[in-house]
């Protein structure tokens, strides 16, 4: 009888611990991206791998060897292009970029989508206001992006004059923030 009681207590303890973990995660303020909840307690990579809209970006990050960097302490502001953003590139571009011999170019493009620091939409809006309608952001790659508003939409202009719109802002991560964008940004 004592063994049965101890087994029952152990089962209840395991169930409680499991339920507490699930409950703790479910009380986090999440945003849905690509059909998956993005948890502020997880890092950029651990969240991104769950988004069905970012499989191309995740594959590119892996091919460029940037996984450990984006799992680091940061903080990072990542402008994350969706699969459909990559689909806008000329046919064969992505397949070519993920080849080992093109790792430097791929890394340059991906790090152009990252700004050091934690810039949520309020911080970007404040920078735009301070810049009289335009904010210049320096990317980890070393290039510049320009942020502005188009009505209520946050838009980014890249070094080649291309434009991208933030479609989901302020996806908080434990090591920064992600802003989902609809077009791949291109450095010089």
CSV table of C-alpha atoms in Angstrom, one decimal:
chain,number,residue,atom,x,y,z
A,1,UNK,CA,0.0,0.0,0.0
A,2,UNK,CA,2.9,2.3,0.8
A,3,UNK,CA,4.4,1.7,-2.6
A,4,UNK,CA,1.1,2.5,-4.3
A,5,UNK,CA,0.8,5.7,-2.3
A,6,UNK,CA,4.3,6.8,-3.1
A,7,UNK,CA,3.8,6.0,-6.8
A,8,UNK,CA,0.6,8.1,-6.8
A,9,UNK,CA,2.4,11.0,-5.1
A,10,UNK,CA,5.2,10.7,-7.7
A,11,UNK,CA,2.7,10.8,-10.6
A,12,UNK,CA,0.9,13.8,-9.1
A,13,UNK,CA,4.3,15.6,-8.6
A,14,UNK,CA,5.3,14.9,-12.2
A,15,UNK,CA,1.9,16.0,-13.5
A,16,UNK,CA,2.1,19.2,-11.4
A,17,UNK,CA,5.6,20.0,-12.6
A,18,UNK,CA,4.7,19.5,-16.3
A,19,UNK,CA,1.5,21.5,-15.9
A,20,UNK,CA,3.3,24.3,-14.2
A,21,UNK,CA,5.8,24.5,-17.1
A,22,UNK,CA,3.0,24.6,-19.6
A,23,UNK,CA,1.0,27.1,-17.6
A,24,UNK,CA,4.1,29.3,-17.2
A,25,UNK,CA,4.7,29.3,-20.9
A,26,UNK,CA,1.1,29.9,-21.7
A,27,UNK,CA,0.9,33.0,-19.5
A,28,UNK,CA,3.6,34.7,-21.5
A,29,UNK,CA,2.4,37.4,-23.8
A,30,UNK,CA,3.1,35.8,-27.2
A,31,UNK,CA,2.5,36.8,-30.8
A,32,UNK,CA,1.6,34.4,-33.5
A,33,UNK,CA,4.0,34.2,-36.4
A,34,UNK,CA,3.8,31.6,-39.1
A,35,UNK,CA,1.2,29.7,-37.1
A,36,UNK,CA,3.3,29.4,-34.0
A,37,UNK,CA,3.4,31.3,-30.7
A,38,UNK,CA,6.6,33.3,-30.2
A,39,UNK,CA,7.6,33.1,-26.6
A,40,UNK,CA,9.5,36.1,-25.0
A,41,UNK,CA,11.4,33.6,-22.9
A,42,UNK,CA,12.9,31.9,-25.9
A,43,UNK,CA,15.7,33.3,-28.1
A,44,UNK,CA,15.4,34.4,-31.7
A,45,UNK,CA,16.4,31.1,-33.2
A,46,UNK,CA,14.3,28.9,-30.9
A,47,UNK,CA,11.3,30.9,-31.8
A,48,UNK,CA,12.0,31.3,-35.6
A,49,UNK,CA,12.4,27.6,-36.2
A,50,UNK,CA,8.7,27.2,-35.2
A,51,UNK,CA,7.4,29.7,-37.8
A,52,UNK,CA,6.2,28.0,-41.0
A,53,UNK,CA,6.6,31.4,-42.7
A,54,UNK,CA,10.3,31.6,-41.9
A,55,UNK,CA,11.7,28.2,-43.1
A,56,UNK,CA,13.8,29.9,-45.8
A,57,UNK,CA,15.3,32.4,-43.3
A,58,UNK,CA,16.1,29.6,-40.8
A,59,UNK,CA,17.8,27.5,-43.6
A,60,UNK,CA,19.8,30.6,-44.6
A,61,UNK,CA,20.8,31.4,-41.0
A,62,UNK,CA,22.0,27.8,-40.7
A,63,UNK,CA,23.9,27.9,-44.0
A,64,UNK,CA,25.6,31.1,-43.0
A,65,UNK,CA,26.6,29.7,-39.6
A,66,UNK,CA,24.8,32.4,-37.7
A,67,UNK,CA,22.7,30.2,-35.4
A,68,UNK,CA,25.0,30.5,-32.4
A,69,UNK,CA,25.3,34.3,-32.9
A,70,UNK,CA,21.5,34.7,-32.9
A,71,UNK,CA,21.2,32.5,-29.9
A,72,UNK,CA,23.6,34.8,-28.1
A,73,UNK,CA,22.8,37.4,-25.4
A,74,UNK,CA,22.3,40.2,-27.9
A,75,UNK,CA,20.2,42.2,-27.8
A,76,UNK,CA,19.4,42.1,-31.5
A,77,UNK,CA,16.7,43.7,-33.6
A,78,UNK,CA,16.0,41.4,-36.5
A,79,UNK,CA,14.0,42.3,-39.6
A,80,UNK,CA,12.9,38.8,-40.5
A,81,UNK,CA,11.8,38.3,-44.2
A,82,UNK,CA,9.1,35.7,-44.7
A,83,UNK,CA,9.3,32.8,-47.2
A,84,UNK,CA,7.2,34.9,-49.6
A,85,UNK,CA,9.7,37.8,-49.3
A,86,UNK,CA,12.5,35.4,-50.4
A,87,UNK,CA,10.2,34.2,-53.2
A,88,UNK,CA,10.3,37.8,-54.7
A,89,UNK,CA,14.0,37.4,-55.4
A,90,UNK,CA,14.9,36.2,-58.9
A,91,UNK,CA,14.5,32.5,-59.4
A,92,UNK,CA,17.4,30.5,-58.2
A,93,UNK,CA,18.8,33.3,-56.0
A,94,UNK,CA,18.2,31.5,-52.6
A,95,UNK,CA,19.5,28.1,-53.9
A,96,UNK,CA,22.6,29.9,-55.1
A,97,UNK,CA,23.1,31.9,-51.8
A,98,UNK,CA,23.0,28.8,-49.5
A,99,UNK,CA,25.8,27.1,-51.4
A,100,UNK,CA,29.0,26.9,-49.3
A,101,UNK,CA,31.0,29.0,-51.8
A,102,UNK,CA,28.5,31.9,-51.3
A,103,UNK,CA,28.6,31.9,-47.5
A,104,UNK,CA,30.2,35.4,-47.3
A,105,UNK,CA,27.5,36.9,-49.5
A,106,UNK,CA,24.7,35.2,-47.6
A,107,UNK,CA,26.2,36.3,-44.3
A,108,UNK,CA,26.4,39.9,-45.6
A,109,UNK,CA,22.7,39.9,-46.6
A,110,UNK,CA,21.5,38.3,-43.4
A,111,UNK,CA,23.5,40.5,-41.1
A,112,UNK,CA,22.1,43.5,-43.0
A,113,UNK,CA,18.8,42.5,-41.5
A,114,UNK,CA,20.1,42.8,-37.9
A,115,UNK,CA,20.5,46.0,-35.8
A,116,UNK,CA,22.4,45.8,-32.5
A,117,UNK,CA,20.1,46.6,-29.6
A,118,UNK,CA,16.5,46.1,-28.8
A,119,UNK,CA,14.5,48.5,-31.0
A,120,UNK,CA,10.8,47.9,-30.6
A,121,UNK,CA,8.3,49.8,-32.8
A,122,UNK,CA,8.1,52.6,-30.2
A,123,UNK,CA,11.9,53.1,-30.3
A,124,UNK,CA,11.9,53.1,-34.1
A,125,UNK,CA,9.0,55.6,-34.2
A,126,UNK,CA,10.8,57.9,-31.7
A,127,UNK,CA,13.9,57.7,-33.9
A,128,UNK,CA,11.8,58.5,-37.0
A,129,UNK,CA,10.2,61.5,-35.2
A,130,UNK,CA,13.6,62.7,-34.0
A,131,UNK,CA,14.8,62.4,-37.6
A,132,UNK,CA,12.0,64.5,-39.0
A,133,UNK,CA,10.3,61.5,-40.7
A,134,UNK,CA,13.2,59.3,-41.3
A,135,UNK,CA,15.6,57.2,-39.0
A,136,UNK,CA,18.9,55.9,-40.2
A,137,UNK,CA,19.7,52.5,-38.7
A,138,UNK,CA,23.2,51.0,-38.8
A,139,UNK,CA,23.1,47.2,-39.3
A,140,UNK,CA,25.4,44.6,-37.9
A,141,UNK,CA,26.7,44.2,-41.5
A,142,UNK,CA,27.8,47.8,-41.3
A,143,UNK,CA,25.4,49.2,-43.8
A,144,UNK,CA,22.5,51.6,-43.4
A,145,UNK,CA,18.7,51.1,-43.4
A,146,UNK,CA,16.3,53.9,-43.4
A,147,UNK,CA,13.0,53.6,-41.5
A,148,UNK,CA,10.0,55.8,-42.1
A,149,UNK,CA,6.2,55.7,-41.8
A,150,UNK,CA,3.8,55.2,-44.7
A,151,UNK,CA,0.5,56.1,-43.0
A,152,UNK,CA,0.5,53.6,-40.0
A,153,UNK,CA,2.9,51.2,-41.7
A,154,UNK,CA,6.6,51.1,-40.8
A,155,UNK,CA,8.7,50.8,-43.9
A,156,UNK,CA,12.4,50.2,-44.5
A,157,UNK,CA,14.5,51.4,-47.4
A,158,UNK,CA,17.6,49.4,-48.1
A,159,UNK,CA,20.9,50.6,-49.6
A,160,UNK,CA,19.8,49.7,-53.2
A,161,UNK,CA,16.5,51.6,-52.8
A,162,UNK,CA,14.3,48.6,-52.2
A,163,UNK,CA,11.4,49.0,-49.9
A,164,UNK,CA,10.1,46.5,-47.3
A,165,UNK,CA,7.1,46.8,-44.9
A,166,UNK,CA,6.9,45.5,-41.4
A,167,UNK,CA,3.9,43.2,-41.3
A,168,UNK,CA,4.2,42.0,-37.7
A,169,UNK,CA,6.0,44.3,-35.2
A,170,UNK,CA,7.4,43.8,-31.7
A,171,UNK,CA,7.8,40.0,-31.5
A,172,UNK,CA,9.7,40.0,-28.3
A,173,UNK,CA,12.5,37.5,-27.6
A,174,UNK,CA,14.7,36.9,-24.6
A,175,UNK,CA,17.6,38.3,-26.7
A,176,UNK,CA,15.9,41.0,-28.6
A,177,UNK,CA,13.0,41.7,-30.9
A,178,UNK,CA,11.8,40.5,-34.3
A,179,UNK,CA,9.9,42.6,-36.9
A,180,UNK,CA,8.5,40.4,-39.7
A,181,UNK,CA,9.0,42.0,-43.1
A,182,UNK,CA,7.6,41.4,-46.6
A,183,UNK,CA,10.7,41.9,-48.7
A,184,UNK,CA,14.4,40.9,-48.4
A,185,UNK,CA,16.6,43.9,-47.7
A,186,UNK,CA,19.8,44.2,-49.8
A,187,UNK,CA,23.1,45.8,-48.8
A,188,UNK,CA,25.5,47.5,-51.2
